[in-house]
Amino acid sequence: MSAWDVIVVGGGPAGAAAARAATVAGARVLLVERDPRPREKICGEYLCPGAVERLRGLGLAHALRDARAAPLVGMRLFSPAGREVMTRFPAGRPGLSVRRSDLDPRLVALSGAQVLRGARVDRIAVEPDGVHVATARGEELVAAAVVGADGRHSIVATQAGLRLPPRGRPRAALHAYYESVTGSTHAGEMHLPGTGAYVGLNPGPDGLVNVTYVCDLAALGPAPKARAGELLDGALAVTRSLAARFAAARRASEVGVLAPLAVRARRVCAGRVLLAGDAAGFLDPLTGEGMFGAIVSGELAGRRAAALALEGAPAQGYARDYRRAFGAKPPLNRILQWLLRRPMLLEALGGRFTLRPHLGDTLMAVIGNIERPKELLRPRILLGLLA
């Protein structure tokens, strides 16, 4: 039986950030990843400026360079009528477009942890001597603390009794890569038809365009995967701001489906088990914060797990850290979700942003985790929106 200070389950950005933070704190860390080799993920592959800066703060900037990440100067927003609003990130603080199959293994390699690949965790149990982790191929591992960074279907969250069933209207994300898309620039894109659905585009470093379509799960019918390609191509063909640009485009990958999108956790930690990334909860990729949330929660969880292992500090401090990092964003995200089904308001906001570009830039700075949400409450911003 192997003994470690911290075991991190999951080799994505959350797991790599947790392992890095724990090793920097002096812990002996084992990272367990179920996939034997890197693979493509259903992901927008967008790093907001705040995520880029957190990776640099963790000493993981080399992974961004080696993965050929392409800079994004801002986001292009498209209203139901096809009105374009260009929002820009502050100079010198770009977002990045990067393939997860390139980025993830490089982050893990720089984490400082020992890595166990091709090992699916089957069971975890909290015992007096630590957390016992058993893999499907027979390894028996033990550590003082475990960080579950194993995604939306987290076995760690399930085994620790922390998972909750999703609530609200079920949503689905359809994802594929396209080639020969016209009109792309060095900016991400959000296309908002006002129906509750939306399309996100991210120009990749390899010339392909990463396309994600989010809609109500009911639109896919009883066999989601069978209808996914037809539904995705149809959505691109009828969206005003996209139809002409995709007229000659070709799908360069299979269509992946994530459904239902929402993930809930009872708590983000319990005893010696901490959750990070999607395992700790996920709502909707509208604001493109998936990787930011993964990196930040992973860093916080890894630091607290190391403190538990080395100093006996209670893991409950992680719950406070998590609330401080993310507590102000849910109200804004709920407002944005509400706006998705109100085309007249979306059109009016598009007009405001066209007349007053600083409003859109401020909103994007908040969504990109450069500024805090309270920036949107400044009188100058409120007056600009309501005038």
PDB file of N, CA, C and O in Angstrom, residues 181-243:
ATOM      1  N   VAL A 181     -14.387  27.959 -41.970  1.00  0.00           N
ATOM      2  CA  VAL A 181     -15.347  28.943 -41.468  1.00  0.00           C
ATOM      3  C   VAL A 181     -14.816  30.333 -41.832  1.00  0.00           C
ATOM      4  O   VAL A 181     -13.646  30.648 -41.580  1.00  0.00           O
ATOM      5  N   THR A 182     -15.643  31.160 -42.411  1.00  0.00           N
ATOM      6  CA  THR A 182     -15.201  32.495 -42.811  1.00  0.00           C
ATOM      7  C   THR A 182     -15.481  33.514 -41.701  1.00  0.00           C
ATOM      8  O   THR A 182     -16.310  33.295 -40.825  1.00  0.00           O
ATOM      9  N   GLY A 183     -14.767  34.634 -41.772  1.00  0.00           N
ATOM     10  CA  GLY A 183     -15.054  35.764 -40.892  1.00  0.00           C
ATOM     11  C   GLY A 183     -14.528  35.661 -39.481  1.00  0.00           C
ATOM     12  O   GLY A 183     -14.880  36.489 -38.634  1.00  0.00           O
ATOM     13  N   SER A 184     -13.668  34.686 -39.186  1.00  0.00           N
ATOM     14  CA  SER A 184     -13.122  34.576 -37.831  1.00  0.00           C
ATOM     15  C   SER A 184     -11.990  35.571 -37.634  1.00  0.00           C
ATOM     16  O   SER A 184     -11.262  35.924 -38.577  1.00  0.00           O
ATOM     17  N   THR A 185     -11.842  36.038 -36.406  1.00  0.00           N
ATOM     18  CA  THR A 185     -10.769  36.969 -36.048  1.00  0.00           C
ATOM     19  C   THR A 185     -10.083  36.444 -34.796  1.00  0.00           C
ATOM     20  O   THR A 185     -10.356  35.340 -34.346  1.00  0.00           O
ATOM     21  N   HIS A 186      -9.187  37.247 -34.230  1.00  0.00           N
ATOM     22  CA  HIS A 186      -8.494  36.851 -33.005  1.00  0.00           C
ATOM     23  C   HIS A 186      -9.339  37.220 -31.784  1.00  0.00           C
ATOM     24  O   HIS A 186      -8.898  37.914 -30.875  1.00  0.00           O
ATOM     25  N   ALA A 187     -10.571  36.737 -31.798  1.00  0.00           N
ATOM     26  CA  ALA A 187     -11.492  36.995 -30.691  1.00  0.00           C
ATOM     27  C   ALA A 187     -12.442  35.823 -30.574  1.00  0.00           C
ATOM     28  O   ALA A 187     -12.778  35.170 -31.572  1.00  0.00           O
ATOM     29  N   GLY A 188     -12.868  35.540 -29.340  1.00  0.00           N
ATOM     30  CA  GLY A 188     -13.926  34.572 -29.154  1.00  0.00           C
ATOM     31  C   GLY A 188     -15.250  35.175 -29.568  1.00  0.00           C
ATOM     32  O   GLY A 188     -15.361  36.384 -29.789  1.00  0.00           O
ATOM     33  N   GLU A 189     -16.276  34.345 -29.701  1.00  0.00           N
ATOM     34  CA  GLU A 189     -17.573  34.831 -30.158  1.00  0.00           C
ATOM     35  C   GLU A 189     -18.695  34.177 -29.363  1.00  0.00           C
ATOM     36  O   GLU A 189     -18.631  32.995 -29.032  1.00  0.00           O
ATOM     37  N   MET A 190     -19.737  34.981 -29.076  1.00  0.00           N
ATOM     38  CA  MET A 190     -20.972  34.467 -28.496  1.00  0.00           C
ATOM     39  C   MET A 190     -22.135  34.960 -29.341  1.00  0.00           C
ATOM     40  O   MET A 190     -22.291  36.177 -29.536  1.00  0.00           O
ATOM     41  N   HIS A 191     -22.940  34.027 -29.858  1.00  0.00           N
ATOM     42  CA  HIS A 191     -24.079  34.347 -30.713  1.00  0.00           C
ATOM     43  C   HIS A 191     -25.351  34.021 -29.934  1.00  0.00           C
ATOM     44  O   HIS A 191     -25.573  32.872 -29.539  1.00  0.00           O
ATOM     45  N   LEU A 192     -26.173  35.055 -29.709  1.00  0.00           N
ATOM     46  CA  LEU A 192     -27.320  34.962 -28.810  1.00  0.00           C
ATOM     47  C   LEU A 192     -28.613  35.203 -29.592  1.00  0.00           C
ATOM     48  O   LEU A 192     -29.047  36.344 -29.755  1.00  0.00           O
ATOM     49  N   PRO A 193     -29.263  34.153 -30.086  1.00  0.00           N
ATOM     50  CA  PRO A 193     -30.478  34.350 -30.896  1.00  0.00           C
ATOM     51  C   PRO A 193     -31.705  34.735 -30.091  1.00  0.00           C
ATOM     52  O   PRO A 193     -32.738  35.071 -30.682  1.00  0.00           O
ATOM     53  N   GLY A 194     -31.639  34.697 -28.764  1.00  0.00           N
ATOM     54  CA  GLY A 194     -32.771  35.107 -27.942  1.00  0.00           C
ATOM     55  C   GLY A 194     -33.780  34.017 -27.672  1.00  0.00           C
ATOM     56  O   GLY A 194     -34.858  34.273 -27.126  1.00  0.00           O
ATOM     57  N   THR A 195     -33.454  32.779 -28.032  1.00  0.00           N
ATOM     58  CA  THR A 195     -34.365  31.644 -27.841  1.00  0.00           C
ATOM     59  C   THR A 195     -34.064  30.860 -26.568  1.00  0.00           C
ATOM     60  O   THR A 195     -34.750  29.886 -26.276  1.00  0.00           O
ATOM     61  N   GLY A 196     -33.034  31.265 -25.857  1.00  0.00           N
ATOM     62  CA  GLY A 196     -32.544  30.491 -24.722  1.00  0.00           C
ATOM     63  C   GLY A 196     -31.322  29.674 -25.086  1.00  0.00           C
ATOM     64  O   GLY A 196     -30.523  29.309 -24.223  1.00  0.00           O
ATOM     65  N   ALA A 197     -31.163  29.368 -26.371  1.00  0.00           N
ATOM     66  CA  ALA A 197     -29.966  28.678 -26.853  1.00  0.00           C
ATOM     67  C   ALA A 197     -28.901  29.711 -27.201  1.00  0.00           C
ATOM     68  O   ALA A 197     -29.176  30.909 -27.298  1.00  0.00           O
ATOM     69  N   TYR A 198     -27.680  29.277 -27.400  1.00  0.00           N
ATOM     70  CA  TYR A 198     -26.620  30.170 -27.864  1.00  0.00           C
ATOM     71  C   TYR A 198     -25.499  29.344 -28.474  1.00  0.00           C
ATOM     72  O   TYR A 198     -25.406  28.124 -28.273  1.00  0.00           O
ATOM     73  N   VAL A 199     -24.663  30.018 -29.263  1.00  0.00           N
ATOM     74  CA  VAL A 199     -23.531  29.379 -29.933  1.00  0.00           C
ATOM     75  C   VAL A 199     -22.255  30.117 -29.543  1.00  0.00           C
ATOM     76  O   VAL A 199     -22.193  31.348 -29.644  1.00  0.00           O
ATOM     77  N   GLY A 200     -21.254  29.377 -29.107  1.00  0.00           N
ATOM     78  CA  GLY A 200     -19.942  29.947 -28.818  1.00  0.00           C
ATOM     79  C   GLY A 200     -18.923  29.473 -29.829  1.00  0.00           C
ATOM     80  O   GLY A 200     -18.895  28.287 -30.175  1.00  0.00           O
ATOM     81  N   LEU A 201     -18.115  30.401 -30.338  1.00  0.00           N
ATOM     82  CA  LEU A 201     -17.049  30.072 -31.286  1.00  0.00           C
ATOM     83  C   LEU A 201     -15.706  30.490 -30.705  1.00  0.00           C
ATOM     84  O   LEU A 201     -15.594  31.554 -30.091  1.00  0.00           O
ATOM     85  N   ASN A 202     -14.709  29.639 -30.910  1.00  0.00           N
ATOM     86  CA  ASN A 202     -13.355  29.946 -30.455  1.00  0.00           C
ATOM     87  C   ASN A 202     -12.387  29.555 -31.560  1.00  0.00           C
ATOM     88  O   ASN A 202     -12.253  28.368 -31.872  1.00  0.00           O
ATOM     89  N   PRO A 203     -11.726  30.534 -32.210  1.00  0.00           N
ATOM     90  CA  PRO A 203     -10.768  30.195 -33.266  1.00  0.00           C
ATOM     91  C   PRO A 203      -9.550  29.514 -32.675  1.00  0.00           C
ATOM     92  O   PRO A 203      -8.868  30.069 -31.810  1.00  0.00           O
ATOM     93  N   GLY A 204      -9.261  28.303 -33.104  1.00  0.00           N
ATOM     94  CA  GLY A 204      -8.177  27.530 -32.521  1.00  0.00           C
ATOM     95  C   GLY A 204      -6.826  27.851 -33.113  1.00  0.00           C
ATOM     96  O   GLY A 204      -6.721  28.439 -34.192  1.00  0.00           O
ATOM     97  N   PRO A 205      -5.760  27.458 -32.418  1.00  0.00           N
ATOM     98  CA  PRO A 205      -4.402  27.726 -32.915  1.00  0.00           C
ATOM     99  C   PRO A 205      -4.047  26.919 -34.157  1.00  0.00           C
ATOM    100  O   PRO A 205      -3.071  27.220 -34.841  1.00  0.00           O
ATOM    101  N   ASP A 206      -4.857  25.884 -34.471  1.00  0.00           N
ATOM    102  CA  ASP A 206      -4.563  25.032 -35.631  1.00  0.00           C
ATOM    103  C   ASP A 206      -5.425  25.362 -36.838  1.00  0.00           C
ATOM    104  O   ASP A 206      -5.460  24.613 -37.812  1.00  0.00           O
ATOM    105  N   GLY A 207      -6.143  26.493 -36.808  1.00  0.00           N
ATOM    106  CA  GLY A 207      -6.967  26.896 -37.937  1.00  0.00           C
ATOM    107  C   GLY A 207      -8.395  26.389 -37.876  1.00  0.00           C
ATOM    108  O   GLY A 207      -9.249  26.865 -38.624  1.00  0.00           O
ATOM    109  N   LEU A 208      -8.679  25.419 -37.003  1.00  0.00           N
ATOM    110  CA  LEU A 208     -10.046  24.948 -36.830  1.00  0.00           C
ATOM    111  C   LEU A 208     -10.792  25.876 -35.879  1.00  0.00           C
ATOM    112  O   LEU A 208     -10.191  26.547 -35.042  1.00  0.00           O
ATOM    113  N   VAL A 209     -12.105  25.906 -36.020  1.00  0.00           N
ATOM    114  CA  VAL A 209     -12.936  26.706 -35.131  1.00  0.00           C
ATOM    115  C   VAL A 209     -13.682  25.771 -34.176  1.00  0.00           C
ATOM    116  O   VAL A 209     -14.362  24.840 -34.610  1.00  0.00           O
ATOM    117  N   ASN A 210     -13.506  26.017 -32.903  1.00  0.00           N
ATOM    118  CA  ASN A 210     -14.180  25.253 -31.865  1.00  0.00           C
ATOM    119  C   ASN A 210     -15.607  25.806 -31.720  1.00  0.00           C
ATOM    120  O   ASN A 210     -15.791  26.988 -31.462  1.00  0.00           O
ATOM    121  N   VAL A 211     -16.609  24.957 -31.912  1.00  0.00           N
ATOM    122  CA  VAL A 211     -18.011  25.389 -31.895  1.00  0.00           C
ATOM    123  C   VAL A 211     -18.750  24.647 -30.790  1.00  0.00           C
ATOM    124  O   VAL A 211     -18.708  23.412 -30.713  1.00  0.00           O
ATOM    125  N   THR A 212     -19.439  25.401 -29.936  1.00  0.00           N
ATOM    126  CA  THR A 212     -20.285  24.814 -28.894  1.00  0.00           C
ATOM    127  C   THR A 212     -21.685  25.409 -29.001  1.00  0.00           C
ATOM    128  O   THR A 212     -21.836  26.631 -29.039  1.00  0.00           O
ATOM    129  N   TYR A 213     -22.672  24.539 -29.070  1.00  0.00           N
ATOM    130  CA  TYR A 213     -24.075  24.964 -29.126  1.00  0.00           C
ATOM    131  C   TYR A 213     -24.766  24.458 -27.863  1.00  0.00           C
ATOM    132  O   TYR A 213     -24.747  23.259 -27.571  1.00  0.00           O
ATOM    133  N   VAL A 214     -25.348  25.375 -27.097  1.00  0.00           N
ATOM    134  CA  VAL A 214     -26.027  25.020 -25.853  1.00  0.00           C
ATOM    135  C   VAL A 214     -27.516  25.270 -26.027  1.00  0.00           C
ATOM    136  O   VAL A 214     -27.931  26.350 -26.461  1.00  0.00           O
ATOM    137  N   CYS A 215     -28.320  24.263 -25.688  1.00  0.00           N
ATOM    138  CA  CYS A 215     -29.764  24.357 -25.865  1.00  0.00           C
ATOM    139  C   CYS A 215     -30.453  23.537 -24.785  1.00  0.00           C
ATOM    140  O   CYS A 215     -29.798  22.835 -24.006  1.00  0.00           O
ATOM    141  N   ASP A 216     -31.763  23.591 -24.748  1.00  0.00           N
ATOM    142  CA  ASP A 216     -32.514  22.744 -23.830  1.00  0.00           C
ATOM    143  C   ASP A 216     -32.359  21.289 -24.254  1.00  0.00           C
ATOM    144  O   ASP A 216     -32.405  20.960 -25.455  1.00  0.00           O
ATOM    145  N   LEU A 217     -32.186  20.423 -23.276  1.00  0.00           N
ATOM    146  CA  LEU A 217     -31.991  19.004 -23.567  1.00  0.00           C
ATOM    147  C   LEU A 217     -33.174  18.418 -24.335  1.00  0.00           C
ATOM    148  O   LEU A 217     -33.004  17.532 -25.177  1.00  0.00           O
ATOM    149  N   ALA A 218     -34.371  18.943 -24.102  1.00  0.00           N
ATOM    150  CA  ALA A 218     -35.559  18.423 -24.783  1.00  0.00           C
ATOM    151  C   ALA A 218     -35.466  18.542 -26.298  1.00  0.00           C
ATOM    152  O   ALA A 218     -36.098  17.774 -27.033  1.00  0.00           O
ATOM    153  N   ALA A 219     -34.667  19.504 -26.802  1.00  0.00           N
ATOM    154  CA  ALA A 219     -34.544  19.695 -28.248  1.00  0.00           C
ATOM    155  C   ALA A 219     -33.883  18.511 -28.935  1.00  0.00           C
ATOM    156  O   ALA A 219     -34.052  18.310 -30.141  1.00  0.00           O
ATOM    157  N   LEU A 220     -33.147  17.696 -28.183  1.00  0.00           N
ATOM    158  CA  LEU A 220     -32.448  16.557 -28.778  1.00  0.00           C
ATOM    159  C   LEU A 220     -33.314  15.310 -28.843  1.00  0.00           C
ATOM    160  O   LEU A 220     -32.936  14.330 -29.486  1.00  0.00           O
ATOM    161  N   GLY A 221     -34.466  15.333 -28.195  1.00  0.00           N
ATOM    162  CA  GLY A 221     -35.351  14.176 -28.248  1.00  0.00           C
ATOM    163  C   GLY A 221     -34.834  13.015 -27.420  1.00  0.00           C
ATOM    164  O   GLY A 221     -33.894  13.143 -26.628  1.00  0.00           O
ATOM    165  N   PRO A 222     -35.420  11.819 -27.612  1.00  0.00           N
ATOM    166  CA  PRO A 222     -35.070  10.668 -26.775  1.00  0.00           C
ATOM    167  C   PRO A 222     -33.699  10.064 -27.068  1.00  0.00           C
ATOM    168  O   PRO A 222     -33.187   9.288 -26.268  1.00  0.00           O
ATOM    169  N   ALA A 223     -33.105  10.390 -28.218  1.00  0.00           N
ATOM    170  CA  ALA A 223     -31.787   9.833 -28.577  1.00  0.00           C
ATOM    171  C   ALA A 223     -30.836  10.986 -28.898  1.00  0.00           C
ATOM    172  O   ALA A 223     -30.599  11.302 -30.066  1.00  0.00           O
ATOM    173  N   PRO A 224     -30.274  11.641 -27.858  1.00  0.00           N
ATOM    174  CA  PRO A 224     -29.471  12.857 -28.080  1.00  0.00           C
ATOM    175  C   PRO A 224     -28.323  12.681 -29.057  1.00  0.00           C
ATOM    176  O   PRO A 224     -28.126  13.515 -29.941  1.00  0.00           O
ATOM    177  N   LYS A 225     -27.556  11.605 -28.946  1.00  0.00           N
ATOM    178  CA  LYS A 225     -26.380  11.458 -29.802  1.00  0.00           C
ATOM    179  C   LYS A 225     -26.763  11.238 -31.260  1.00  0.00           C
ATOM    180  O   LYS A 225     -26.053  11.665 -32.170  1.00  0.00           O
ATOM    181  N   ALA A 226     -27.905  10.613 -31.499  1.00  0.00           N
ATOM    182  CA  ALA A 226     -28.327  10.349 -32.876  1.00  0.00           C
ATOM    183  C   ALA A 226     -28.688  11.629 -33.610  1.00  0.00           C
ATOM    184  O   ALA A 226     -28.496  11.743 -34.819  1.00  0.00           O
ATOM    185  N   ARG A 227     -29.210  12.611 -32.875  1.00  0.00           N
ATOM    186  CA  ARG A 227     -29.656  13.856 -33.515  1.00  0.00           C
ATOM    187  C   ARG A 227     -28.641  14.983 -33.393  1.00  0.00           C
ATOM    188  O   ARG A 227     -28.875  16.084 -33.899  1.00  0.00           O
ATOM    189  N   ALA A 228     -27.534  14.767 -32.707  1.00  0.00           N
ATOM    190  CA  ALA A 228     -26.625  15.859 -32.370  1.00  0.00           C
ATOM    191  C   ALA A 228     -26.079  16.570 -33.606  1.00  0.00           C
ATOM    192  O   ALA A 228     -26.084  17.810 -33.677  1.00  0.00           O
ATOM    193  N   GLY A 229     -25.579  15.815 -34.585  1.00  0.00           N
ATOM    194  CA  GLY A 229     -25.008  16.446 -35.772  1.00  0.00           C
ATOM    195  C   GLY A 229     -26.025  17.253 -36.543  1.00  0.00           C
ATOM    196  O   GLY A 229     -25.766  18.386 -36.960  1.00  0.00           O
ATOM    197  N   GLU A 230     -27.205  16.683 -36.735  1.00  0.00           N
ATOM    198  CA  GLU A 230     -28.280  17.379 -37.453  1.00  0.00           C
ATOM    199  C   GLU A 230     -28.681  18.663 -36.728  1.00  0.00           C
ATOM    200  O   GLU A 230     -28.867  19.715 -37.352  1.00  0.00           O
ATOM    201  N   LEU A 231     -28.794  18.579 -35.397  1.00  0.00           N
ATOM    202  CA  LEU A 231     -29.214  19.749 -34.629  1.00  0.00           C
ATOM    203  C   LEU A 231     -28.154  20.840 -34.647  1.00  0.00           C
ATOM    204  O   LEU A 231     -28.468  22.028 -34.801  1.00  0.00           O
ATOM    205  N   LEU A 232     -26.884  20.455 -34.522  1.00  0.00           N
ATOM    206  CA  LEU A 232     -25.808  21.448 -34.521  1.00  0.00           C
ATOM    207  C   LEU A 232     -25.709  22.143 -35.879  1.00  0.00           C
ATOM    208  O   LEU A 232     -25.663  23.382 -35.954  1.00  0.00           O
ATOM    209  N   ASP A 233     -25.676  21.371 -36.962  1.00  0.00           N
ATOM    210  CA  ASP A 233     -25.601  21.979 -38.293  1.00  0.00           C
ATOM    211  C   ASP A 233     -26.813  22.870 -38.555  1.00  0.00           C
ATOM    212  O   ASP A 233     -26.700  23.952 -39.146  1.00  0.00           O
ATOM    213  N   GLY A 234     -28.000  22.432 -38.101  1.00  0.00           N
ATOM    214  CA  GLY A 234     -29.205  23.218 -38.299  1.00  0.00           C
ATOM    215  C   GLY A 234     -29.165  24.529 -37.541  1.00  0.00           C
ATOM    216  O   GLY A 234     -29.592  25.568 -38.060  1.00  0.00           O
ATOM    217  N   ALA A 235     -28.633  24.496 -36.307  1.00  0.00           N
ATOM    218  CA  ALA A 235     -28.547  25.720 -35.509  1.00  0.00           C
ATOM    219  C   ALA A 235     -27.623  26.736 -36.170  1.00  0.00           C
ATOM    220  O   ALA A 235     -27.908  27.941 -36.192  1.00  0.00           O
ATOM    221  N   LEU A 236     -26.518  26.274 -36.741  1.00  0.00           N
ATOM    222  CA  LEU A 236     -25.591  27.185 -37.408  1.00  0.00           C
ATOM    223  C   LEU A 236     -26.217  27.765 -38.678  1.00  0.00           C
ATOM    224  O   LEU A 236     -25.970  28.919 -39.033  1.00  0.00           O
ATOM    225  N   ALA A 237     -27.038  26.978 -39.337  1.00  0.00           N
ATOM    226  CA  ALA A 237     -27.648  27.419 -40.600  1.00  0.00           C
ATOM    227  C   ALA A 237     -28.734  28.464 -40.388  1.00  0.00           C
ATOM    228  O   ALA A 237     -28.999  29.273 -41.293  1.00  0.00           O
ATOM    229  N   VAL A 238     -29.388  28.463 -39.226  1.00  0.00           N
ATOM    230  CA  VAL A 238     -30.505  29.400 -39.029  1.00  0.00           C
ATOM    231  C   VAL A 238     -30.128  30.596 -38.152  1.00  0.00           C
ATOM    232  O   VAL A 238     -30.917  31.534 -38.032  1.00  0.00           O
ATOM    233  N   THR A 239     -28.941  30.584 -37.557  1.00  0.00           N
ATOM    234  CA  THR A 239     -28.519  31.726 -36.752  1.00  0.00           C
ATOM    235  C   THR A 239     -28.058  32.842 -37.691  1.00  0.00           C
ATOM    236  O   THR A 239     -27.140  32.651 -38.493  1.00  0.00           O
ATOM    237  N   ARG A 240     -28.699  34.009 -37.602  1.00  0.00           N
ATOM    238  CA  ARG A 240     -28.461  35.082 -38.573  1.00  0.00           C
ATOM    239  C   ARG A 240     -26.988  35.441 -38.721  1.00  0.00           C
ATOM    240  O   ARG A 240     -26.492  35.662 -39.816  1.00  0.00           O
ATOM    241  N   SER A 241     -26.304  35.539 -37.602  1.00  0.00           N
ATOM    242  CA  SER A 241     -24.918  35.993 -37.643  1.00  0.00           C
ATOM    243  C   SER A 241     -23.948  34.903 -38.079  1.00  0.00           C
ATOM    244  O   SER A 241     -22.753  35.164 -38.236  1.00  0.00           O
ATOM    245  N   LEU A 242     -24.437  33.669 -38.322  1.00  0.00           N
ATOM    246  CA  LEU A 242     -23.537  32.560 -38.643  1.00  0.00           C
ATOM    247  C   LEU A 242     -23.838  31.877 -39.977  1.00  0.00           C
ATOM    248  O   LEU A 242     -22.955  31.227 -40.535  1.00  0.00           O
ATOM    249  N   ALA A 243     -25.048  31.984 -40.469  1.00  0.00           N
ATOM    250  CA  ALA A 243     -25.462  31.184 -41.628  1.00  0.00           C
ATOM    251  C   ALA A 243     -24.508  31.326 -42.814  1.00  0.00           C
ATOM    252  O   ALA A 243     -24.044  30.328 -43.377  1.00  0.00           O
TER     253      ALA A 243
END
